[in-house]
Coordinates of C-alpha atoms in Angstrom, one line a residue:
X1 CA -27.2 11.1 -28.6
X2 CA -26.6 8.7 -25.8
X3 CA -23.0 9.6 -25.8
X4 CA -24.0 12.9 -25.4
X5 CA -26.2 12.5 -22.7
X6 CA -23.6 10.3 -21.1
X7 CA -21.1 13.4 -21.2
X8 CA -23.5 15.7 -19.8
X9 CA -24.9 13.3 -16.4
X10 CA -20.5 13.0 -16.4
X11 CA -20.4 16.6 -15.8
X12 CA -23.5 17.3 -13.4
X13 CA -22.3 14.5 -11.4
X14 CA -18.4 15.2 -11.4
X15 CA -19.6 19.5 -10.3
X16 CA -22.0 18.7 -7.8
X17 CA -19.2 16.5 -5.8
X18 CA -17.3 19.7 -5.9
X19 CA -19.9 22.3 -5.0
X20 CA -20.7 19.5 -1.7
X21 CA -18.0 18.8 -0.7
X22 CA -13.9 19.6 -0.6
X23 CA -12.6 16.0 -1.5
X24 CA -12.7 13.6 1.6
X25 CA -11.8 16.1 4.7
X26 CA -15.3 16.4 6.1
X27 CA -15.7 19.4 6.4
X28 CA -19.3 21.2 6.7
X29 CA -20.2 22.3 2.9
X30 CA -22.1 25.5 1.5
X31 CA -23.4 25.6 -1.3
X32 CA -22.7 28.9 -3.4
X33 CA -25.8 31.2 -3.5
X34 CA -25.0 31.6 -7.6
X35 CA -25.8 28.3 -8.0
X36 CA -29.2 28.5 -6.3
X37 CA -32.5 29.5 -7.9
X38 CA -33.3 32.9 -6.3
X39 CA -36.8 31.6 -4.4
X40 CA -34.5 29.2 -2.7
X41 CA -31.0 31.1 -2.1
X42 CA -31.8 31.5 1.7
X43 CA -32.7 28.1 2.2
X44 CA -28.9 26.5 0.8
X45 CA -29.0 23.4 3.6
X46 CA -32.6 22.9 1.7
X47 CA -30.9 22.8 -2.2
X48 CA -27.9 20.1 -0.7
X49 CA -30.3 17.6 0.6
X50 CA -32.2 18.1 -3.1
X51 CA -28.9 17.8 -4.7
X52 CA -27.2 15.0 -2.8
X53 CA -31.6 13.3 -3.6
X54 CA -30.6 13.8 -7.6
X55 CA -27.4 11.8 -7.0
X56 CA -29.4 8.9 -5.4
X57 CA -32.0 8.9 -8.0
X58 CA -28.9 8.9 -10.7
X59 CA -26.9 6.2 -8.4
X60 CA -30.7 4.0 -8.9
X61 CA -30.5 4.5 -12.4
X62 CA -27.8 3.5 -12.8
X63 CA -27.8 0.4 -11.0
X64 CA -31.2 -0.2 -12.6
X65 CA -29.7 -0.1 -16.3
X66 CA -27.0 -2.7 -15.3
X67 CA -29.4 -5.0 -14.1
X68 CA -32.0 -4.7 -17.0
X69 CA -29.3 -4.2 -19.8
X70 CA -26.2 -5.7 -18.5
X71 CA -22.9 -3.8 -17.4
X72 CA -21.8 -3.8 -21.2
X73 CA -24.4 -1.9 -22.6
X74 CA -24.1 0.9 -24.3
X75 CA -26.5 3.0 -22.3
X76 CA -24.1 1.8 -19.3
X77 CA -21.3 4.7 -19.2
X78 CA -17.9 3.8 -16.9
X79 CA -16.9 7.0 -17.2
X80 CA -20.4 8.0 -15.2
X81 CA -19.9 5.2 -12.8
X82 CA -16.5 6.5 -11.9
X83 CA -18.1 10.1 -11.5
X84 CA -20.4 8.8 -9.1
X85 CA -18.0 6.6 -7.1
X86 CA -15.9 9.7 -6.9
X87 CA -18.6 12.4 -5.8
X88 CA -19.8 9.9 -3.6
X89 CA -16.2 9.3 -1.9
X90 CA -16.4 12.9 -1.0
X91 CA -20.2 12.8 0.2
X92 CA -19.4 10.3 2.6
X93 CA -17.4 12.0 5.8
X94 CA -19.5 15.5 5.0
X95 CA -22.7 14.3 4.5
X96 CA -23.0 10.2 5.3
X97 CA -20.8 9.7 8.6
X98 CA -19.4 11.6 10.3
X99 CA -16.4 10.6 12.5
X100 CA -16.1 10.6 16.6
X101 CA -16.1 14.2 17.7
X102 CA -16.3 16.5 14.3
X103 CA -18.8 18.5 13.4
X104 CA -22.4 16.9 12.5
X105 CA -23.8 19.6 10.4
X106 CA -23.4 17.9 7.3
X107 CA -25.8 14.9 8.6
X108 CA -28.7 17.4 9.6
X109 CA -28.1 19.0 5.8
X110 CA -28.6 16.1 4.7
X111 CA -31.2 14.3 6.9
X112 CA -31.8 10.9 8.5
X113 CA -33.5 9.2 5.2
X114 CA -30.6 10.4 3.1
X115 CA -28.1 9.3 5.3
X116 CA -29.0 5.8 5.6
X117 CA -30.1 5.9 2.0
X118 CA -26.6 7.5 1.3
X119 CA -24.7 4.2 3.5
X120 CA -26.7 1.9 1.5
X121 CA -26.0 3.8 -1.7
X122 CA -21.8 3.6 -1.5
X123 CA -22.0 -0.2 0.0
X124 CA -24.3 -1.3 -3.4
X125 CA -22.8 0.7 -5.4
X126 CA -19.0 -0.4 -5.1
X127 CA -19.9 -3.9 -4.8
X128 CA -21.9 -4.1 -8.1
X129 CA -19.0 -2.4 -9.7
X130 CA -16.7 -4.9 -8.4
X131 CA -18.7 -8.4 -9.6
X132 CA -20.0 -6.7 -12.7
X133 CA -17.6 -4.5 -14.1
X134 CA -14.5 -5.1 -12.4
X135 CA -12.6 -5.8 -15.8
X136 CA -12.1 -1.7 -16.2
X137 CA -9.5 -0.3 -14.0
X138 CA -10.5 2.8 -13.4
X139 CA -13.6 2.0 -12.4
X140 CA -13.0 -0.7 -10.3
X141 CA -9.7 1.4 -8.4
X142 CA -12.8 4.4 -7.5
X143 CA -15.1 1.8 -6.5
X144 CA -12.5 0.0 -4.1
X145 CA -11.6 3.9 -2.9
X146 CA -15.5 5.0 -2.5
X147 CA -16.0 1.2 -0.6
X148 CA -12.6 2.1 1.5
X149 CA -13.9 5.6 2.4
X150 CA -16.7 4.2 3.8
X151 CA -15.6 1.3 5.6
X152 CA -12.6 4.0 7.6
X153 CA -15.5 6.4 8.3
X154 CA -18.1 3.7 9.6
X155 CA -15.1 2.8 11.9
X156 CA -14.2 5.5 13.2
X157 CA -17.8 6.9 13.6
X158 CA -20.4 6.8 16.7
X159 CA -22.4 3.3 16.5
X160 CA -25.5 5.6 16.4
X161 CA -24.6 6.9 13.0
X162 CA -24.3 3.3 11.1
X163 CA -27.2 2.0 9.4
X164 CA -28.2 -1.3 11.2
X165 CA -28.0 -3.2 7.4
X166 CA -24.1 -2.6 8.0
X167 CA -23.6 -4.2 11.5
X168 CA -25.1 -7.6 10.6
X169 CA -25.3 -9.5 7.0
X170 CA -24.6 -6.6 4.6
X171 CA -21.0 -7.1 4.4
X172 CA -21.3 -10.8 4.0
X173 CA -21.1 -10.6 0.1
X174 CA -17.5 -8.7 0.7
X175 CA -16.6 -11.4 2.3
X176 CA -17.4 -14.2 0.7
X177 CA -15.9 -12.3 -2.4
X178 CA -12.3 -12.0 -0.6
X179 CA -12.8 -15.7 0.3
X180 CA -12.9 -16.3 -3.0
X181 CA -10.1 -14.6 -4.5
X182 CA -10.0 -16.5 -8.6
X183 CA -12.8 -14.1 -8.8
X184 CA -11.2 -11.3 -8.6
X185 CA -8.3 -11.6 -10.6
X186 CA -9.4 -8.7 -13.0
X187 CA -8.9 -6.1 -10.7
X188 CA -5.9 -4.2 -10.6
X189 CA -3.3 -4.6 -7.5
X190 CA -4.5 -1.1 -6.2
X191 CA -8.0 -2.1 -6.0
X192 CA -7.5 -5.7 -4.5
X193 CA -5.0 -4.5 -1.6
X194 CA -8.5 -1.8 -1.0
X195 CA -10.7 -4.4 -0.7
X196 CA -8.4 -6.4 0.9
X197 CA -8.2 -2.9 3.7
X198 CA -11.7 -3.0 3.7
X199 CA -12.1 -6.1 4.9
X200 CA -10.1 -5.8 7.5
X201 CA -11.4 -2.7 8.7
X202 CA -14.9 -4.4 8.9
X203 CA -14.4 -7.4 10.0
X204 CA -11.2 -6.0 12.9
X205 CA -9.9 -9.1 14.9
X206 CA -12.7 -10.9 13.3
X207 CA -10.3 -11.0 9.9
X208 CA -7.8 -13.4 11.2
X209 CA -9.6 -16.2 9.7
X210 CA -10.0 -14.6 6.5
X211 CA -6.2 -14.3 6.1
X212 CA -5.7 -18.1 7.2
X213 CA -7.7 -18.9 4.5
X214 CA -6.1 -16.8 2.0
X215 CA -2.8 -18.3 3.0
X216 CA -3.9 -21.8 2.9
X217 CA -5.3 -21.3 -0.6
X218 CA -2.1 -19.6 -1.6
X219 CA -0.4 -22.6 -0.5
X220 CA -2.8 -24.7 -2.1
X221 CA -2.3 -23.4 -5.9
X222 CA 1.5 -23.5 -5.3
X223 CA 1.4 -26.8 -5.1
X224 CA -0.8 -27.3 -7.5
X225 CA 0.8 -24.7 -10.3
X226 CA 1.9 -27.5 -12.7
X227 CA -1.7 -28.6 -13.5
X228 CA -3.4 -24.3 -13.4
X229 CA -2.7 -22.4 -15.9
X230 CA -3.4 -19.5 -14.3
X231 CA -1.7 -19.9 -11.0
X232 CA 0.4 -17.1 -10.7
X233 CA -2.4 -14.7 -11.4
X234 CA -4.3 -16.4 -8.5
X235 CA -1.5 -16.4 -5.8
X236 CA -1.0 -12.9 -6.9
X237 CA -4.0 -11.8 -6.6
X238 CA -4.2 -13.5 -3.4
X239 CA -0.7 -11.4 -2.0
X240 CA -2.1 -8.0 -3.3
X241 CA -5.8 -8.8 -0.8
X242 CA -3.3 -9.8 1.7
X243 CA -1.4 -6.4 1.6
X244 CA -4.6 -4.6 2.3
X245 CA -5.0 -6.9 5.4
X246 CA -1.4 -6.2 6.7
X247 CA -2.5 -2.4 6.6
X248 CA -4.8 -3.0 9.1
X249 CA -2.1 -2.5 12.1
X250 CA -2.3 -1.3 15.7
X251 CA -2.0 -2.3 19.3
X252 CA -5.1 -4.3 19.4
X253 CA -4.3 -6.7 15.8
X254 CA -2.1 -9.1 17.6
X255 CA -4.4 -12.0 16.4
X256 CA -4.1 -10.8 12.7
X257 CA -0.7 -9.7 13.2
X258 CA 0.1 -13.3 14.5
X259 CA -1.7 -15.1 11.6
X260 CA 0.1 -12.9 8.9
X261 CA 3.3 -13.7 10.5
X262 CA 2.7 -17.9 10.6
X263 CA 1.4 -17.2 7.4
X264 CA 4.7 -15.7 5.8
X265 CA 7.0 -17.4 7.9
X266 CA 5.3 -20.8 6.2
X267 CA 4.6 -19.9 2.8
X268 CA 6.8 -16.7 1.6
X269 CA 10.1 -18.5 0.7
X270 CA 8.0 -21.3 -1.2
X271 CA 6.0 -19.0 -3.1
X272 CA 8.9 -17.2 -4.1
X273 CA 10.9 -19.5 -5.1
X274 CA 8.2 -21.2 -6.7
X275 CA 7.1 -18.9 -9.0
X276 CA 10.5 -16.6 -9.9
X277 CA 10.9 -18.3 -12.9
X278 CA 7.7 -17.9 -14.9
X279 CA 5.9 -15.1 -12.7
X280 CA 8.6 -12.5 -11.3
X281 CA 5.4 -10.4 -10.1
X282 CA 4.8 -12.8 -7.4
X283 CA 8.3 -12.5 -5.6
X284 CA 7.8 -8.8 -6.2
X285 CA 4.5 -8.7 -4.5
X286 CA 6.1 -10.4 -1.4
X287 CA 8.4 -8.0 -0.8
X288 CA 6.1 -5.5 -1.0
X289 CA 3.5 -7.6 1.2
X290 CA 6.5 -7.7 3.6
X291 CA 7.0 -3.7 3.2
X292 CA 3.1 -3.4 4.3
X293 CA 3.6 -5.2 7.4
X294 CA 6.8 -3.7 8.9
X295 CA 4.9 0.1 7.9
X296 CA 1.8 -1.6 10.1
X297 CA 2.8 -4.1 12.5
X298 CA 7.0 -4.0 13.1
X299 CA 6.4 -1.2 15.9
X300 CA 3.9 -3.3 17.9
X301 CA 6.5 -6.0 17.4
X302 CA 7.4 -8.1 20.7
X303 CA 11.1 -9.6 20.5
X304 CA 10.4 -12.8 19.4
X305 CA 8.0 -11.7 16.4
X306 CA 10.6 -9.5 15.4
X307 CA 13.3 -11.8 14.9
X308 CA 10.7 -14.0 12.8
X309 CA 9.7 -11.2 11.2
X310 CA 13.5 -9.9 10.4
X311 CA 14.8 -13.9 9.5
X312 CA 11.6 -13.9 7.0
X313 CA 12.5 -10.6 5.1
X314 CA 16.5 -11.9 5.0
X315 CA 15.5 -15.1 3.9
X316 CA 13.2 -13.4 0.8
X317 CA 16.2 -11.3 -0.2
X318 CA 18.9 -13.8 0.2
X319 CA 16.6 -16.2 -1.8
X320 CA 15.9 -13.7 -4.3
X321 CA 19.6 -12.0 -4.9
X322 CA 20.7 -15.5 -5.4
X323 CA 18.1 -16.0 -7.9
X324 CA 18.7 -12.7 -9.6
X325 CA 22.6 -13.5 -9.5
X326 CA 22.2 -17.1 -11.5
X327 CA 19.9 -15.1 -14.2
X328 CA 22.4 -12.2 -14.5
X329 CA 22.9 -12.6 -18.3
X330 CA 19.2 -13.5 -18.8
X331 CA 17.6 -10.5 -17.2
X332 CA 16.9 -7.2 -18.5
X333 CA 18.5 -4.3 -17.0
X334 CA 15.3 -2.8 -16.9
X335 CA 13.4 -5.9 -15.1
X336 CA 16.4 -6.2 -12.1
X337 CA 15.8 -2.6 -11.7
X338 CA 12.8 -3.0 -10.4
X339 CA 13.3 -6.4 -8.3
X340 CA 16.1 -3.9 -6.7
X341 CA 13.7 -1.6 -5.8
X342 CA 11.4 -3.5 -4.2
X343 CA 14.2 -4.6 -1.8
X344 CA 15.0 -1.4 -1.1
X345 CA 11.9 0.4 0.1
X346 CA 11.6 -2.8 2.1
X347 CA 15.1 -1.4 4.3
X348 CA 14.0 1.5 5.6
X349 CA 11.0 0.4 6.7
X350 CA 13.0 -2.1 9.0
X351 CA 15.0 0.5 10.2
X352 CA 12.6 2.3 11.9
X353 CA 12.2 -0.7 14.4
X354 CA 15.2 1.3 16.4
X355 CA 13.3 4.7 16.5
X356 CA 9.5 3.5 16.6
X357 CA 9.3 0.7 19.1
X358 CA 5.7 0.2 20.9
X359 CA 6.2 -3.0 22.6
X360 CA 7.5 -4.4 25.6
X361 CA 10.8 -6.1 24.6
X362 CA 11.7 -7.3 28.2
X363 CA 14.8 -9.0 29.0
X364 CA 14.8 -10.8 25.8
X365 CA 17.4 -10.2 22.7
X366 CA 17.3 -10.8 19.3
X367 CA 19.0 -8.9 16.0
X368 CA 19.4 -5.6 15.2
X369 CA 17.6 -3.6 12.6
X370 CA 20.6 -2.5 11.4
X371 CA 22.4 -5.6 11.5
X372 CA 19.5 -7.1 9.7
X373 CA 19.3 -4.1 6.7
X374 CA 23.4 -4.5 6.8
X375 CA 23.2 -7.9 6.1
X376 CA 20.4 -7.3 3.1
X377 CA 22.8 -4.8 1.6
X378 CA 25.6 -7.4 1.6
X379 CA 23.0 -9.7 -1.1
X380 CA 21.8 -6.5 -2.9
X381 CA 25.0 -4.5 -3.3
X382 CA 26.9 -7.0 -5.8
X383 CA 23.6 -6.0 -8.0
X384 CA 24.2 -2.5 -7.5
X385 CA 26.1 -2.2 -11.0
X386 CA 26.9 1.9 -12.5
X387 CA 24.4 1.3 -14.8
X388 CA 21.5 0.4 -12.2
X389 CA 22.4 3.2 -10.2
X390 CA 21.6 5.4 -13.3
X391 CA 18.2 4.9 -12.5
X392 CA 16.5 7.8 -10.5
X393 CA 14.6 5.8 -8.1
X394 CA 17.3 3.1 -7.2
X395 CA 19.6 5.9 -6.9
X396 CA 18.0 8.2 -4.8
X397 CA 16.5 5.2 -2.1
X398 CA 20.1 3.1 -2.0
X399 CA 22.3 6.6 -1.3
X400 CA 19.2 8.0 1.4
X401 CA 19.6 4.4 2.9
X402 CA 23.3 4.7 2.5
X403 CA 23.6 8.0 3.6
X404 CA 20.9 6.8 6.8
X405 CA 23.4 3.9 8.1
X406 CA 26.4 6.1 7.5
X407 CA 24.5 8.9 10.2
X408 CA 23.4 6.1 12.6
X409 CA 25.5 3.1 12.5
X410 CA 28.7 3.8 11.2
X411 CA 30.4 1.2 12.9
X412 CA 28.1 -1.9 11.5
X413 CA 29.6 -0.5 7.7
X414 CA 32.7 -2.3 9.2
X415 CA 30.9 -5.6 9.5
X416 CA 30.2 -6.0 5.3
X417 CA 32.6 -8.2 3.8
X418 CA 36.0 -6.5 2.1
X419 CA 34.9 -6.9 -1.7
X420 CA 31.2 -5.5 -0.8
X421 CA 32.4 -2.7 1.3
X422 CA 34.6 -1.5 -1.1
X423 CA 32.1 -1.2 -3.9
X424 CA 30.3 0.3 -1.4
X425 CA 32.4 2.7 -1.3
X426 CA 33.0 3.2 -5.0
X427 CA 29.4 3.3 -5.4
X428 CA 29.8 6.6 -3.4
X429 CA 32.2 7.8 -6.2
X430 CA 29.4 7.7 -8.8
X431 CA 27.0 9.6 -6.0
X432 CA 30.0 12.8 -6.0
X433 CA 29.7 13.0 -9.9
X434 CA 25.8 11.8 -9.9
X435 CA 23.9 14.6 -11.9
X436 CA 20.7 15.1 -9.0
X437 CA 22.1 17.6 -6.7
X438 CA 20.4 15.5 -3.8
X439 CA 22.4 12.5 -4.3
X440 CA 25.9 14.5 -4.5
X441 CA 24.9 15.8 -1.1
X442 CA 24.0 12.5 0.8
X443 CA 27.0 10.9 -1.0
X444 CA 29.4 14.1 0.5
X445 CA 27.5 14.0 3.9
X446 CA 27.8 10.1 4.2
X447 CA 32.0 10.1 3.4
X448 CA 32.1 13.1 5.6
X449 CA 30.4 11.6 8.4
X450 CA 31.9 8.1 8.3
X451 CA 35.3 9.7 7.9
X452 CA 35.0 12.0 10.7
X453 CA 33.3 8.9 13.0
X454 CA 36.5 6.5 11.4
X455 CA 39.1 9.2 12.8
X456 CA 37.4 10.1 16.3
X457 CA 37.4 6.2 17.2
X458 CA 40.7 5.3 15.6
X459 CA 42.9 8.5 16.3
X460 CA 46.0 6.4 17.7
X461 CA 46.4 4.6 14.0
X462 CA 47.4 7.1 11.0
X463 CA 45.7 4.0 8.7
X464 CA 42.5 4.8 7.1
X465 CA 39.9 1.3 6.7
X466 CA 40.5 -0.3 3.3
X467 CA 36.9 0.6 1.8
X468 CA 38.4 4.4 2.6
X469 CA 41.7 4.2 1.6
X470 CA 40.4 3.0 -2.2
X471 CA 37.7 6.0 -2.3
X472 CA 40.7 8.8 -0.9
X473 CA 43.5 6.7 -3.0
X474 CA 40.8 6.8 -6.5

């Protein structure tokens, strides 16, 4: 019977999200006149406020069942706290805050009490998820979402809109929480890079000091791995917050921007090294940590944080290639294909340094984007076996990238040592016979534009480049 009932509050829940509200665009809602009683069809902006008041009273319940019973009760349902994280995601930007110049309608539906009832409601509600039943995924990865949804909308919103609760203490269990990440080792990498966002969002400039401490702890248990058991879980867990922070990018986050960047250039290569052995995850969530902060923060970039950034991201793959290389026999092919990927969808991202550039560069120099994703290919190209580039995903990012430099820099090919450039270049045989149509056309379009570029700058010499000669000659 309590199943039962569990199913049915599911339900409710789960349809009146979608009768309020269309997911998370904000938009102003109306409720269908079916759904209304007759006496009150003419009075819909009446039945949302009573609806959105029934989720409340169920959020309460809820909360009051965990705290008298304990989150692993059976009268406690996941399943309905993941119903009402996920109606109450799409409540917030309709109904809860509204952002800096949209329509407000949503806030008079739904009244001044509800609103900051509704504020408190999310903040409580994704918190207690996250100390009490943060060991389910699924709950844990809505709650991190709803908690996200909120903290973007209360930034971008009109200070008259937030609660006061959420401009002073409120926030100060979040954290303390991040501050303390061996608590939070349960969640899953999704949910800690949210909070990790979150807190960054909240706390702005303010969230510098967060990250130092992250980083110094991270040092910390890297040193101390011999005697913790579960040290690689903790630094991990530790990278994944820190990935949220990096997402928190723009022209005013120099100050985090800077501290990420000490940070890395102090601690990545360590890590790494110190954990490839027995926690491959780790070296893997650096690169990724790395990927977050070129999508953020390369733009905004000034010359001298670029080439840090860039001689960090070489150093990780060199380190890591070389790694991969002495384990070559001991490695699944199944395992290097993902440590490949990672590497790639770190290139293009540092590409995009030529073609998205906000800062002021002056009279100062420093290295190349392309010089610096050249000079990654040259560690991860040996990898870059027939039977890695079987694999849809490798395939289709190391040919777009291919395909990308081929377009753009066709000269810097020239720069990759003989034996890498010509498996380069026999790589591209596999793309003309590769079964996705997609591939066979970047791999045509890439011989076809480096041949034509080769023969307009060399048209005195009848010779074609070595790397060219093998593919025409094969």
């Amino acid at each position: 019977a309590c199943r039962m009932l569990q199913d049915v509050v599911y339900w409710l829940v789960s349809l009146a999200g979608w009768i309020l509200a269309d997911d998370v665009t904000g938009e102003v809602p109306s409720v269908p006149t079916n759904f209304l009683d007759p006496l009150i069809a003419s009075q819909p902006e009446w039945s949302a406020r009573h609806l959105i008041q029934a989720l409340l009273i169920t959020a309460d319940a809820e909360a009051s069942l965990i705290a008298e019973r304990g989150p692993l009760a059976d009268e406690v349902s996941p399943l309905v706290g993941r119903a009402l994280c996920d109606t109450f995601r799409r409540l917030v930007p309709s109904y809860f805050v509204a952002a800096k110049g949209s329509a407000e309608a949503g806030l008079r539906v739904a009244g001044e009490d509800t609103v900051r009832l509704g504020q408190r409601a999310c903040l409580q509600m994704s918190l207690s998820n996250l100390q009490n039943r943060g060991t389910d995924p699924g709950l844990a990865e809505a709650s991190t979402a709803l908690l996200l949804q909120l903290a973007r909308a209360i930034r971008d919103a009109p200070a008259m809109q937030v609660a006061d609760f959420f401009k002073v203490a409120s926030w100060e269990t979040l954290a303390l929480a991040v501050q303390q990440p061996a608590g939070l080792t349960a969640l899953t990498p999704t949910a800690l890079r949210d909070v990790g966002e979150v807190a960054a969002s909240v706390f702005a400039e303010g969230s510098h000091g967060i990250v130092q401490s992250l980083v110094a702890e991270m040092q910390q248990v890297t040193t101390e791995r011999e005697t913790r058991p579960t040290a690689g879980t903790h630094v991990l867990t530790i990278v994944q917050l820190l990935r949220g922070f990096a997402r928190f990018g723009g022209p005013r986050t120099k100050l985090v921007r800077t501290v990420l960047l000490d940070g890395l250039q102090k601690s990545a290569l360590p890590v790494s090294q110190a954990f490839a052995q027995t926690r491959v995850d780790v070296p893997r969530g650096l690169f990724k940590l790395l990927d977050e902060v070129a999508l953020s923060h390369l733009a905004y970039m000034d010359a001298a944080d670029t080439s840090r950034f860039f001689e960090i991201c070489i150093s990780q793959v060199k380190s890591h290639t070389a790694f991969l290389r002495t384990q070559a026999t001991g490695v699944e092919e199944s395992e290097l294909s993902v440590d490949v990927t990672v590497m790639l969808e770190l290139l293009p991202s540092l590409l995009d340094k030529d073609t998205v550039d906000f800062s002021d560069q002056g009279a100062q120099s420093w290295v190349t984007p392309a010089e610096i994703v050249i000079s990654a290919l040259t560690e991860l190209i040996p990898l870059l076996n027939d039977s890695i580039l079987q694999y849809p995903r490798i395939s289709s990012q190391y040919f777009t990238m291919i395909s990308e430099l081929m377009e753009r820099y066709p000269e810097k090919l020239l720069l990759l040592p003989p034996e890498v450039s010509v498996q380069l270049f026999s790589s591209l045989e596999l793309s003309v016979s590769h079964d996705d149509e997609e591939i066979v056309r970047r791999g045509l379009e890439s011989l076809a534009v480096f041949a034509t570029w080769y023969s307009r700058e060399n048209s005195a010499s009848s010779n074609s480049p070595p790397p060219l000669q093998h593919f025409l000659l094969t």
